[in-house]
Amino acid sequence: MSRIGKKPVTLVTGVTASISGQTVEVKGPKGTRSFTATDDVTLTIEEGAVKVSPRGTSKRARQQWGMARSMVENLVVGVSTGFKKELEIQGVGYRAAMNGTNLKLSLGYSHEVNFEVPAGVTVSAPKQTEIIVEGIDQQLVGQVAANIREWRKPEPYKGKGIRYKGEFVFRKEGKKK
């Protein structure tokens, strides 16, 4: 039995859900999101909660049970509170600034990096060494944060680069004479 799949997804105040076939559409104060489940699970709305149950006892049905429930929960959290990833920049001369809809990064290259922010995500730079990525789609927020981090990953000798807030970077000792 799926421990995650057994729990119903409660709909918080201000969030409504509707099911048509295998598609769940969730509306909230931050927007609207939808998810189409596979035919291996059944979706129902009961007592202000979305319940997911498997259709049969096959391995695939049990796999999809927990995954579908997690996806529905991510929809509810996204339209009610949203998702957020914080990045911090470390290194002398490394900085970030918003230039309209583009993120301008100075990362020690001979040129500045202009990162185009995709639709559905908001990126802000409250300080020169902080970047905040926010949105209602957890996958998109994480992917945009990873794409920004990809420009200059933290290196192990001096720790310079773009890292997630609170990320531990294993430091190495340099060469000895």
Short mmCIF file of N, CA and C in Angstrom, two decimals:
data_model
loop_
_atom_site.label_atom_id
_atom_site.label_comp_id
_atom_site.label_asym_id
_atom_site.label_seq_id
_atom_site.Cartn_x
_atom_site.Cartn_y
_atom_site.Cartn_z
N MET A 1 0.84 -1.19 0.00
CA MET A 1 0.00 0.00 0.00
C MET A 1 0.88 1.25 0.00
N SER A 2 0.50 2.21 -0.81
CA SER A 2 1.24 3.47 -0.87
C SER A 2 0.88 4.34 0.32
N ARG A 3 1.88 4.67 1.12
CA ARG A 3 1.61 5.53 2.28
C ARG A 3 1.28 6.95 1.83
N ILE A 4 1.92 7.40 0.78
CA ILE A 4 1.64 8.74 0.26
C ILE A 4 0.28 8.75 -0.43
N GLY A 5 0.00 7.75 -1.25
CA GLY A 5 -1.24 7.70 -2.02
C GLY A 5 -2.49 7.62 -1.17
N LYS A 6 -2.38 7.02 0.03
CA LYS A 6 -3.55 6.86 0.90
C LYS A 6 -4.07 8.19 1.43
N LYS A 7 -3.18 9.18 1.61
CA LYS A 7 -3.59 10.46 2.19
C LYS A 7 -4.38 11.28 1.17
N PRO A 8 -5.52 11.82 1.56
CA PRO A 8 -6.23 12.72 0.64
C PRO A 8 -5.57 14.09 0.61
N VAL A 9 -5.67 14.78 -0.52
CA VAL A 9 -5.11 16.13 -0.66
C VAL A 9 -6.20 17.12 -0.28
N THR A 10 -6.04 17.77 0.87
CA THR A 10 -7.06 18.72 1.32
C THR A 10 -6.95 20.01 0.53
N LEU A 11 -8.08 20.57 0.17
CA LEU A 11 -8.13 21.82 -0.56
C LEU A 11 -8.24 22.96 0.46
N VAL A 12 -7.21 23.80 0.53
CA VAL A 12 -7.20 24.91 1.47
C VAL A 12 -8.21 25.96 1.04
N THR A 13 -8.52 26.91 1.92
CA THR A 13 -9.52 27.93 1.61
C THR A 13 -9.05 28.77 0.43
N GLY A 14 -9.96 29.04 -0.48
CA GLY A 14 -9.63 29.84 -1.66
C GLY A 14 -9.18 28.99 -2.85
N VAL A 15 -9.10 27.69 -2.66
CA VAL A 15 -8.68 26.79 -3.74
C VAL A 15 -9.83 25.86 -4.10
N THR A 16 -10.12 25.75 -5.39
CA THR A 16 -11.18 24.85 -5.85
C THR A 16 -10.59 23.88 -6.87
N ALA A 17 -11.14 22.69 -6.91
CA ALA A 17 -10.68 21.67 -7.85
C ALA A 17 -11.87 21.10 -8.61
N SER A 18 -11.62 20.76 -9.87
CA SER A 18 -12.66 20.10 -10.67
C SER A 18 -12.00 18.98 -11.46
N ILE A 19 -12.74 17.88 -11.60
CA ILE A 19 -12.23 16.71 -12.31
C ILE A 19 -13.09 16.45 -13.53
N SER A 20 -12.44 16.30 -14.69
CA SER A 20 -13.15 15.89 -15.90
C SER A 20 -12.34 14.77 -16.53
N GLY A 21 -12.85 13.55 -16.41
CA GLY A 21 -12.12 12.38 -16.90
C GLY A 21 -10.92 12.12 -16.00
N GLN A 22 -9.73 12.14 -16.57
CA GLN A 22 -8.50 11.92 -15.81
C GLN A 22 -7.74 13.22 -15.56
N THR A 23 -8.37 14.37 -15.84
CA THR A 23 -7.71 15.67 -15.68
C THR A 23 -8.25 16.40 -14.45
N VAL A 24 -7.34 16.85 -13.62
CA VAL A 24 -7.68 17.65 -12.44
C VAL A 24 -7.28 19.09 -12.73
N GLU A 25 -8.22 20.02 -12.55
CA GLU A 25 -7.91 21.44 -12.71
C GLU A 25 -8.09 22.12 -11.37
N VAL A 26 -7.05 22.81 -10.91
CA VAL A 26 -7.05 23.46 -9.61
C VAL A 26 -6.93 24.96 -9.81
N LYS A 27 -7.85 25.72 -9.20
CA LYS A 27 -7.84 27.18 -9.29
C LYS A 27 -7.60 27.75 -7.90
N GLY A 28 -6.77 28.77 -7.84
CA GLY A 28 -6.47 29.41 -6.56
C GLY A 28 -6.14 30.87 -6.76
N PRO A 29 -5.72 31.54 -5.68
CA PRO A 29 -5.42 32.97 -5.78
C PRO A 29 -4.24 33.30 -6.68
N LYS A 30 -3.32 32.37 -6.88
CA LYS A 30 -2.14 32.65 -7.71
C LYS A 30 -2.29 32.21 -9.16
N GLY A 31 -3.35 31.46 -9.49
CA GLY A 31 -3.55 31.04 -10.87
C GLY A 31 -4.26 29.71 -10.98
N THR A 32 -4.16 29.13 -12.17
CA THR A 32 -4.82 27.86 -12.46
C THR A 32 -3.79 26.88 -13.01
N ARG A 33 -3.85 25.64 -12.53
CA ARG A 33 -2.96 24.58 -13.01
C ARG A 33 -3.78 23.32 -13.22
N SER A 34 -3.32 22.45 -14.12
CA SER A 34 -4.03 21.19 -14.36
C SER A 34 -3.02 20.05 -14.52
N PHE A 35 -3.49 18.84 -14.26
CA PHE A 35 -2.68 17.64 -14.36
C PHE A 35 -3.54 16.52 -14.89
N THR A 36 -3.03 15.78 -15.87
CA THR A 36 -3.74 14.64 -16.42
C THR A 36 -3.09 13.36 -15.91
N ALA A 37 -3.84 12.59 -15.16
CA ALA A 37 -3.35 11.33 -14.59
C ALA A 37 -3.48 10.21 -15.61
N THR A 38 -2.72 9.15 -15.39
CA THR A 38 -2.81 7.98 -16.27
C THR A 38 -4.09 7.21 -15.96
N ASP A 39 -4.40 6.23 -16.79
CA ASP A 39 -5.60 5.43 -16.60
C ASP A 39 -5.47 4.42 -15.47
N ASP A 40 -4.31 4.36 -14.83
CA ASP A 40 -4.08 3.41 -13.75
C ASP A 40 -4.65 3.86 -12.41
N VAL A 41 -5.08 5.14 -12.31
CA VAL A 41 -5.61 5.65 -11.05
C VAL A 41 -6.98 6.28 -11.27
N THR A 42 -7.74 6.37 -10.18
CA THR A 42 -9.05 7.02 -10.19
C THR A 42 -8.99 8.25 -9.30
N LEU A 43 -9.48 9.37 -9.80
CA LEU A 43 -9.48 10.63 -9.05
C LEU A 43 -10.91 10.97 -8.65
N THR A 44 -11.13 11.34 -7.38
CA THR A 44 -12.45 11.74 -6.90
C THR A 44 -12.29 12.91 -5.94
N ILE A 45 -13.34 13.73 -5.84
CA ILE A 45 -13.37 14.83 -4.87
C ILE A 45 -14.41 14.47 -3.82
N GLU A 46 -13.96 14.35 -2.56
CA GLU A 46 -14.85 14.01 -1.46
C GLU A 46 -14.54 14.88 -0.26
N GLU A 47 -15.55 15.53 0.30
CA GLU A 47 -15.44 16.30 1.54
C GLU A 47 -14.32 17.33 1.51
N GLY A 48 -14.22 18.08 0.41
CA GLY A 48 -13.21 19.14 0.32
C GLY A 48 -11.80 18.62 0.17
N ALA A 49 -11.65 17.42 -0.37
CA ALA A 49 -10.33 16.83 -0.58
C ALA A 49 -10.34 16.01 -1.86
N VAL A 50 -9.19 15.95 -2.51
CA VAL A 50 -9.04 15.12 -3.71
C VAL A 50 -8.42 13.79 -3.27
N LYS A 51 -9.10 12.70 -3.64
CA LYS A 51 -8.61 11.37 -3.28
C LYS A 51 -8.15 10.64 -4.55
N VAL A 52 -7.05 9.94 -4.42
CA VAL A 52 -6.50 9.16 -5.53
C VAL A 52 -6.49 7.70 -5.10
N SER A 53 -6.98 6.83 -5.97
CA SER A 53 -6.97 5.40 -5.65
C SER A 53 -6.56 4.62 -6.89
N PRO A 54 -5.86 3.50 -6.69
CA PRO A 54 -5.39 2.73 -7.86
C PRO A 54 -6.51 1.90 -8.46
N ARG A 55 -6.40 1.62 -9.76
CA ARG A 55 -7.34 0.74 -10.45
C ARG A 55 -6.66 -0.61 -10.62
N GLY A 56 -6.74 -1.43 -9.63
CA GLY A 56 -6.11 -2.75 -9.71
C GLY A 56 -4.89 -2.82 -8.80
N THR A 57 -4.21 -3.97 -8.88
CA THR A 57 -3.06 -4.19 -8.01
C THR A 57 -1.76 -4.37 -8.79
N SER A 58 -1.75 -3.95 -10.05
CA SER A 58 -0.53 -4.10 -10.85
C SER A 58 0.56 -3.17 -10.31
N LYS A 59 1.79 -3.47 -10.65
CA LYS A 59 2.93 -2.68 -10.18
C LYS A 59 2.81 -1.23 -10.69
N ARG A 60 2.45 -1.07 -11.96
CA ARG A 60 2.33 0.27 -12.54
C ARG A 60 1.23 1.08 -11.85
N ALA A 61 0.11 0.46 -11.51
CA ALA A 61 -0.98 1.16 -10.83
C ALA A 61 -0.52 1.65 -9.46
N ARG A 62 0.23 0.81 -8.75
CA ARG A 62 0.74 1.22 -7.44
C ARG A 62 1.77 2.33 -7.56
N GLN A 63 2.59 2.30 -8.61
CA GLN A 63 3.57 3.37 -8.82
C GLN A 63 2.87 4.70 -9.12
N GLN A 64 1.88 4.65 -9.98
CA GLN A 64 1.18 5.87 -10.39
C GLN A 64 0.31 6.44 -9.27
N TRP A 65 -0.08 5.62 -8.33
CA TRP A 65 -0.94 6.04 -7.22
C TRP A 65 -0.27 7.14 -6.40
N GLY A 66 0.91 6.88 -5.89
CA GLY A 66 1.61 7.87 -5.08
C GLY A 66 2.06 9.06 -5.89
N MET A 67 2.49 8.82 -7.13
CA MET A 67 2.96 9.91 -7.98
C MET A 67 1.82 10.86 -8.34
N ALA A 68 0.66 10.33 -8.67
CA ALA A 68 -0.49 11.17 -9.03
C ALA A 68 -0.93 12.01 -7.83
N ARG A 69 -0.91 11.42 -6.64
CA ARG A 69 -1.29 12.15 -5.44
C ARG A 69 -0.30 13.29 -5.18
N SER A 70 1.00 13.04 -5.36
CA SER A 70 2.02 14.08 -5.18
C SER A 70 1.85 15.21 -6.19
N MET A 71 1.52 14.86 -7.43
CA MET A 71 1.32 15.88 -8.45
C MET A 71 0.12 16.77 -8.13
N VAL A 72 -0.96 16.17 -7.64
CA VAL A 72 -2.15 16.95 -7.27
C VAL A 72 -1.82 17.86 -6.09
N GLU A 73 -1.07 17.35 -5.12
CA GLU A 73 -0.68 18.18 -3.97
C GLU A 73 0.18 19.36 -4.42
N ASN A 74 1.09 19.13 -5.38
CA ASN A 74 1.92 20.22 -5.89
C ASN A 74 1.09 21.27 -6.61
N LEU A 75 0.01 20.86 -7.27
CA LEU A 75 -0.89 21.83 -7.90
C LEU A 75 -1.54 22.71 -6.84
N VAL A 76 -2.02 22.09 -5.76
CA VAL A 76 -2.71 22.83 -4.70
C VAL A 76 -1.76 23.81 -4.01
N VAL A 77 -0.56 23.34 -3.69
CA VAL A 77 0.43 24.22 -3.04
C VAL A 77 0.83 25.35 -3.98
N GLY A 78 1.00 25.05 -5.27
CA GLY A 78 1.41 26.06 -6.24
C GLY A 78 0.42 27.19 -6.39
N VAL A 79 -0.88 26.87 -6.50
CA VAL A 79 -1.88 27.92 -6.71
C VAL A 79 -2.24 28.63 -5.41
N SER A 80 -1.90 28.05 -4.26
CA SER A 80 -2.22 28.73 -2.99
C SER A 80 -1.04 29.54 -2.47
N THR A 81 0.13 28.94 -2.32
CA THR A 81 1.29 29.68 -1.77
C THR A 81 2.40 29.89 -2.78
N GLY A 82 2.54 29.01 -3.76
CA GLY A 82 3.60 29.13 -4.76
C GLY A 82 4.88 28.47 -4.28
N PHE A 83 5.84 28.37 -5.19
CA PHE A 83 7.13 27.77 -4.89
C PHE A 83 8.22 28.81 -5.03
N LYS A 84 9.32 28.61 -4.29
CA LYS A 84 10.38 29.60 -4.26
C LYS A 84 11.73 28.92 -4.12
N LYS A 85 12.69 29.35 -4.91
CA LYS A 85 14.08 28.87 -4.80
C LYS A 85 14.96 30.11 -4.63
N GLU A 86 15.86 30.05 -3.66
CA GLU A 86 16.77 31.16 -3.42
C GLU A 86 18.18 30.73 -3.77
N LEU A 87 18.86 31.59 -4.51
CA LEU A 87 20.25 31.35 -4.90
C LEU A 87 21.11 32.45 -4.31
N GLU A 88 22.34 32.12 -3.97
CA GLU A 88 23.28 33.15 -3.51
C GLU A 88 24.56 33.06 -4.33
N ILE A 89 25.16 34.22 -4.56
CA ILE A 89 26.35 34.31 -5.38
C ILE A 89 27.52 34.64 -4.47
N GLN A 90 28.61 33.88 -4.61
CA GLN A 90 29.82 34.15 -3.83
C GLN A 90 30.98 34.28 -4.79
N GLY A 91 31.80 35.28 -4.56
CA GLY A 91 32.98 35.51 -5.39
C GLY A 91 33.19 37.00 -5.58
N VAL A 92 34.45 37.41 -5.65
CA VAL A 92 34.78 38.83 -5.81
C VAL A 92 34.35 39.27 -7.21
N GLY A 93 33.54 40.31 -7.27
CA GLY A 93 33.07 40.85 -8.54
C GLY A 93 31.88 40.13 -9.14
N TYR A 94 31.42 39.08 -8.50
CA TYR A 94 30.25 38.35 -9.00
C TYR A 94 28.99 39.08 -8.51
N ARG A 95 28.09 39.38 -9.43
CA ARG A 95 26.86 40.08 -9.03
C ARG A 95 25.74 39.79 -10.01
N ALA A 96 24.53 40.08 -9.56
CA ALA A 96 23.33 39.89 -10.39
C ALA A 96 22.45 41.13 -10.28
N ALA A 97 21.77 41.45 -11.37
CA ALA A 97 20.83 42.58 -11.38
C ALA A 97 19.77 42.30 -12.43
N MET A 98 18.56 42.77 -12.17
CA MET A 98 17.47 42.62 -13.14
C MET A 98 17.54 43.77 -14.14
N ASN A 99 17.40 43.44 -15.43
CA ASN A 99 17.40 44.43 -16.50
C ASN A 99 16.13 44.19 -17.31
N GLY A 100 15.01 44.78 -16.85
CA GLY A 100 13.72 44.51 -17.49
C GLY A 100 13.27 43.09 -17.15
N THR A 101 13.09 42.25 -18.17
CA THR A 101 12.72 40.86 -17.93
C THR A 101 13.93 39.94 -17.97
N ASN A 102 15.11 40.48 -18.20
CA ASN A 102 16.33 39.69 -18.25
C ASN A 102 17.10 39.81 -16.94
N LEU A 103 17.80 38.74 -16.59
CA LEU A 103 18.68 38.74 -15.42
C LEU A 103 20.10 38.93 -15.94
N LYS A 104 20.76 39.99 -15.47
CA LYS A 104 22.12 40.30 -15.91
C LYS A 104 23.09 39.79 -14.86
N LEU A 105 23.97 38.85 -15.25
CA LEU A 105 24.91 38.23 -14.33
C LEU A 105 26.34 38.58 -14.71
N SER A 106 27.12 39.03 -13.72
CA SER A 106 28.56 39.23 -13.90
C SER A 106 29.24 38.12 -13.11
N LEU A 107 29.83 37.17 -13.82
CA LEU A 107 30.34 35.96 -13.17
C LEU A 107 31.82 35.69 -13.48
N GLY A 108 32.58 36.74 -13.78
CA GLY A 108 34.00 36.55 -14.01
C GLY A 108 34.35 36.19 -15.44
N TYR A 109 33.36 36.13 -16.31
CA TYR A 109 33.64 35.91 -17.72
C TYR A 109 34.04 37.24 -18.36
N SER A 110 34.51 37.20 -19.60
CA SER A 110 34.89 38.43 -20.29
C SER A 110 33.65 39.22 -20.74
N HIS A 111 32.49 38.64 -20.58
CA HIS A 111 31.24 39.29 -20.96
C HIS A 111 30.21 39.07 -19.86
N GLU A 112 29.16 39.86 -19.88
CA GLU A 112 28.06 39.67 -18.93
C GLU A 112 27.08 38.66 -19.52
N VAL A 113 26.49 37.86 -18.65
CA VAL A 113 25.53 36.86 -19.08
C VAL A 113 24.13 37.47 -18.95
N ASN A 114 23.38 37.45 -20.04
CA ASN A 114 21.99 37.90 -20.02
C ASN A 114 21.10 36.67 -20.05
N PHE A 115 20.42 36.41 -18.93
CA PHE A 115 19.56 35.23 -18.81
C PHE A 115 18.12 35.66 -19.01
N GLU A 116 17.47 35.12 -20.05
CA GLU A 116 16.07 35.43 -20.32
C GLU A 116 15.18 34.63 -19.39
N VAL A 117 14.32 35.31 -18.66
CA VAL A 117 13.42 34.64 -17.72
C VAL A 117 12.20 34.13 -18.49
N PRO A 118 11.91 32.82 -18.43
CA PRO A 118 10.75 32.29 -19.16
C PRO A 118 9.43 32.73 -18.54
N ALA A 119 8.37 32.62 -19.31
CA ALA A 119 7.03 32.97 -18.83
C ALA A 119 6.61 31.98 -17.75
N GLY A 120 5.87 32.45 -16.76
CA GLY A 120 5.38 31.60 -15.68
C GLY A 120 6.26 31.63 -14.45
N VAL A 121 7.39 32.35 -14.53
CA VAL A 121 8.32 32.43 -13.41
C VAL A 121 8.71 33.88 -13.22
N THR A 122 8.83 34.32 -11.96
CA THR A 122 9.34 35.65 -11.69
C THR A 122 10.69 35.52 -11.00
N VAL A 123 11.65 36.28 -11.48
CA VAL A 123 12.99 36.28 -10.91
C VAL A 123 13.26 37.67 -10.40
N SER A 124 13.81 37.75 -9.18
CA SER A 124 14.17 39.05 -8.62
C SER A 124 15.55 38.96 -8.00
N ALA A 125 16.22 40.11 -7.94
CA ALA A 125 17.54 40.19 -7.32
C ALA A 125 17.51 41.31 -6.29
N PRO A 126 17.04 41.01 -5.04
CA PRO A 126 16.95 42.06 -4.02
C PRO A 126 18.31 42.62 -3.62
N LYS A 127 19.34 41.80 -3.63
CA LYS A 127 20.71 42.24 -3.39
C LYS A 127 21.54 41.82 -4.59
N GLN A 128 22.76 42.33 -4.67
CA GLN A 128 23.62 41.96 -5.79
C GLN A 128 24.07 40.51 -5.71
N THR A 129 24.01 39.93 -4.52
CA THR A 129 24.48 38.55 -4.34
C THR A 129 23.34 37.58 -4.06
N GLU A 130 22.10 37.98 -4.33
CA GLU A 130 20.94 37.11 -4.09
C GLU A 130 20.05 37.08 -5.32
N ILE A 131 19.54 35.90 -5.63
CA ILE A 131 18.57 35.73 -6.71
C ILE A 131 17.41 34.90 -6.14
N ILE A 132 16.17 35.35 -6.38
CA ILE A 132 14.99 34.64 -5.91
C ILE A 132 14.14 34.27 -7.13
N VAL A 133 13.85 32.98 -7.27
CA VAL A 133 13.02 32.47 -8.38
C VAL A 133 11.71 32.01 -7.76
N GLU A 134 10.57 32.54 -8.26
CA GLU A 134 9.26 32.20 -7.71
C GLU A 134 8.30 31.86 -8.84
N GLY A 135 7.31 31.01 -8.53
CA GLY A 135 6.29 30.66 -9.50
C GLY A 135 5.32 29.64 -8.94
N ILE A 136 4.32 29.25 -9.75
CA ILE A 136 3.32 28.29 -9.29
C ILE A 136 3.62 26.88 -9.77
N ASP A 137 4.57 26.72 -10.70
CA ASP A 137 4.94 25.41 -11.22
C ASP A 137 6.27 24.99 -10.60
N GLN A 138 6.24 23.97 -9.74
CA GLN A 138 7.43 23.54 -9.01
C GLN A 138 8.53 23.09 -9.96
N GLN A 139 8.18 22.37 -11.00
CA GLN A 139 9.18 21.87 -11.95
C GLN A 139 9.85 23.03 -12.67
N LEU A 140 9.09 24.02 -13.11
CA LEU A 140 9.64 25.16 -13.84
C LEU A 140 10.52 26.02 -12.95
N VAL A 141 10.10 26.24 -11.70
CA VAL A 141 10.91 27.03 -10.76
C VAL A 141 12.26 26.35 -10.52
N GLY A 142 12.23 25.06 -10.29
CA GLY A 142 13.48 24.32 -10.07
C GLY A 142 14.37 24.30 -11.29
N GLN A 143 13.78 24.17 -12.48
CA GLN A 143 14.57 24.13 -13.71
C GLN A 143 15.21 25.48 -13.99
N VAL A 144 14.49 26.58 -13.78
CA VAL A 144 15.06 27.92 -14.00
C VAL A 144 16.20 28.17 -13.02
N ALA A 145 16.01 27.78 -11.75
CA ALA A 145 17.07 27.95 -10.75
C ALA A 145 18.30 27.12 -11.13
N ALA A 146 18.09 25.91 -11.62
CA ALA A 146 19.21 25.06 -12.04
C ALA A 146 19.92 25.64 -13.26
N ASN A 147 19.16 26.23 -14.19
CA ASN A 147 19.77 26.84 -15.37
C ASN A 147 20.61 28.06 -15.00
N ILE A 148 20.15 28.85 -14.03
CA ILE A 148 20.94 29.99 -13.56
C ILE A 148 22.21 29.50 -12.88
N ARG A 149 22.07 28.49 -12.03
CA ARG A 149 23.22 27.94 -11.30
C ARG A 149 24.25 27.33 -12.25
N GLU A 150 23.78 26.82 -13.38
CA GLU A 150 24.65 26.17 -14.36
C GLU A 150 25.71 27.12 -14.94
N TRP A 151 25.44 28.43 -14.94
CA TRP A 151 26.39 29.38 -15.50
C TRP A 151 27.71 29.41 -14.73
N ARG A 152 27.65 29.20 -13.41
CA ARG A 152 28.88 29.16 -12.61
C ARG A 152 28.61 28.36 -11.36
N LYS A 153 28.83 27.04 -11.45
CA LYS A 153 28.62 26.18 -10.29
C LYS A 153 29.67 26.48 -9.23
N PRO A 154 29.35 26.25 -7.95
CA PRO A 154 30.36 26.50 -6.91
C PRO A 154 31.54 25.55 -7.05
N GLU A 155 32.75 26.13 -7.04
CA GLU A 155 33.92 25.29 -7.17
C GLU A 155 34.48 24.96 -5.80
N PRO A 156 35.17 23.81 -5.64
CA PRO A 156 35.52 23.32 -4.31
C PRO A 156 36.73 23.99 -3.65
N TYR A 157 37.55 24.77 -4.38
CA TYR A 157 38.77 25.31 -3.79
C TYR A 157 38.55 26.65 -3.09
N LYS A 158 37.83 27.57 -3.74
CA LYS A 158 37.55 28.85 -3.10
C LYS A 158 36.07 29.02 -2.76
N GLY A 159 35.22 28.15 -3.30
CA GLY A 159 33.79 28.23 -3.03
C GLY A 159 33.07 29.27 -3.86
N LYS A 160 33.73 29.81 -4.89
CA LYS A 160 33.12 30.83 -5.73
C LYS A 160 32.07 30.21 -6.65
N GLY A 161 31.02 30.96 -6.93
CA GLY A 161 30.00 30.51 -7.86
C GLY A 161 28.60 30.77 -7.34
N ILE A 162 27.62 30.22 -8.05
CA ILE A 162 26.21 30.38 -7.68
C ILE A 162 25.77 29.09 -6.99
N ARG A 163 25.21 29.22 -5.79
CA ARG A 163 24.75 28.06 -5.04
C ARG A 163 23.34 28.31 -4.51
N TYR A 164 22.65 27.22 -4.19
CA TYR A 164 21.35 27.34 -3.55
C TYR A 164 21.58 27.84 -2.12
N LYS A 165 20.63 28.59 -1.59
CA LYS A 165 20.77 29.09 -0.23
C LYS A 165 20.80 27.91 0.74
N GLY A 166 21.82 27.86 1.57
CA GLY A 166 21.97 26.79 2.53
C GLY A 166 22.69 25.57 1.98
N GLU A 167 23.10 25.59 0.71
CA GLU A 167 23.79 24.44 0.12
C GLU A 167 25.21 24.32 0.69
N PHE A 168 25.61 23.11 1.02
CA PHE A 168 26.96 22.87 1.51
C PHE A 168 27.86 22.52 0.34
N VAL A 169 28.97 23.24 0.22
CA VAL A 169 29.94 22.96 -0.83
C VAL A 169 31.17 22.37 -0.16
N PHE A 170 31.49 21.13 -0.51
CA PHE A 170 32.66 20.44 0.06
C PHE A 170 33.91 21.16 -0.41
N ARG A 171 34.70 21.64 0.54
CA ARG A 171 35.91 22.40 0.22
C ARG A 171 37.11 21.49 0.20
N LYS A 172 38.00 21.72 -0.77
CA LYS A 172 39.23 20.95 -0.90
C LYS A 172 40.41 21.83 -0.53
N GLU A 173 41.46 21.19 -0.09
CA GLU A 173 42.69 21.90 0.24
C GLU A 173 43.50 22.04 -1.05
N GLY A 174 44.15 23.19 -1.23
CA GLY A 174 44.93 23.44 -2.44
C GLY A 174 46.26 22.72 -2.42
N LYS A 175 47.04 22.95 -3.49
CA LYS A 175 48.37 22.33 -3.62
C LYS A 175 49.32 22.85 -2.55
N LYS A 176 50.20 22.02 -2.09
CA LYS A 176 51.23 22.42 -1.11
C LYS A 176 52.56 22.57 -1.84
N LYS A 177 53.40 23.49 -1.34
CA LYS A 177 54.74 23.65 -1.95
C LYS A 177 55.70 22.64 -1.42
#
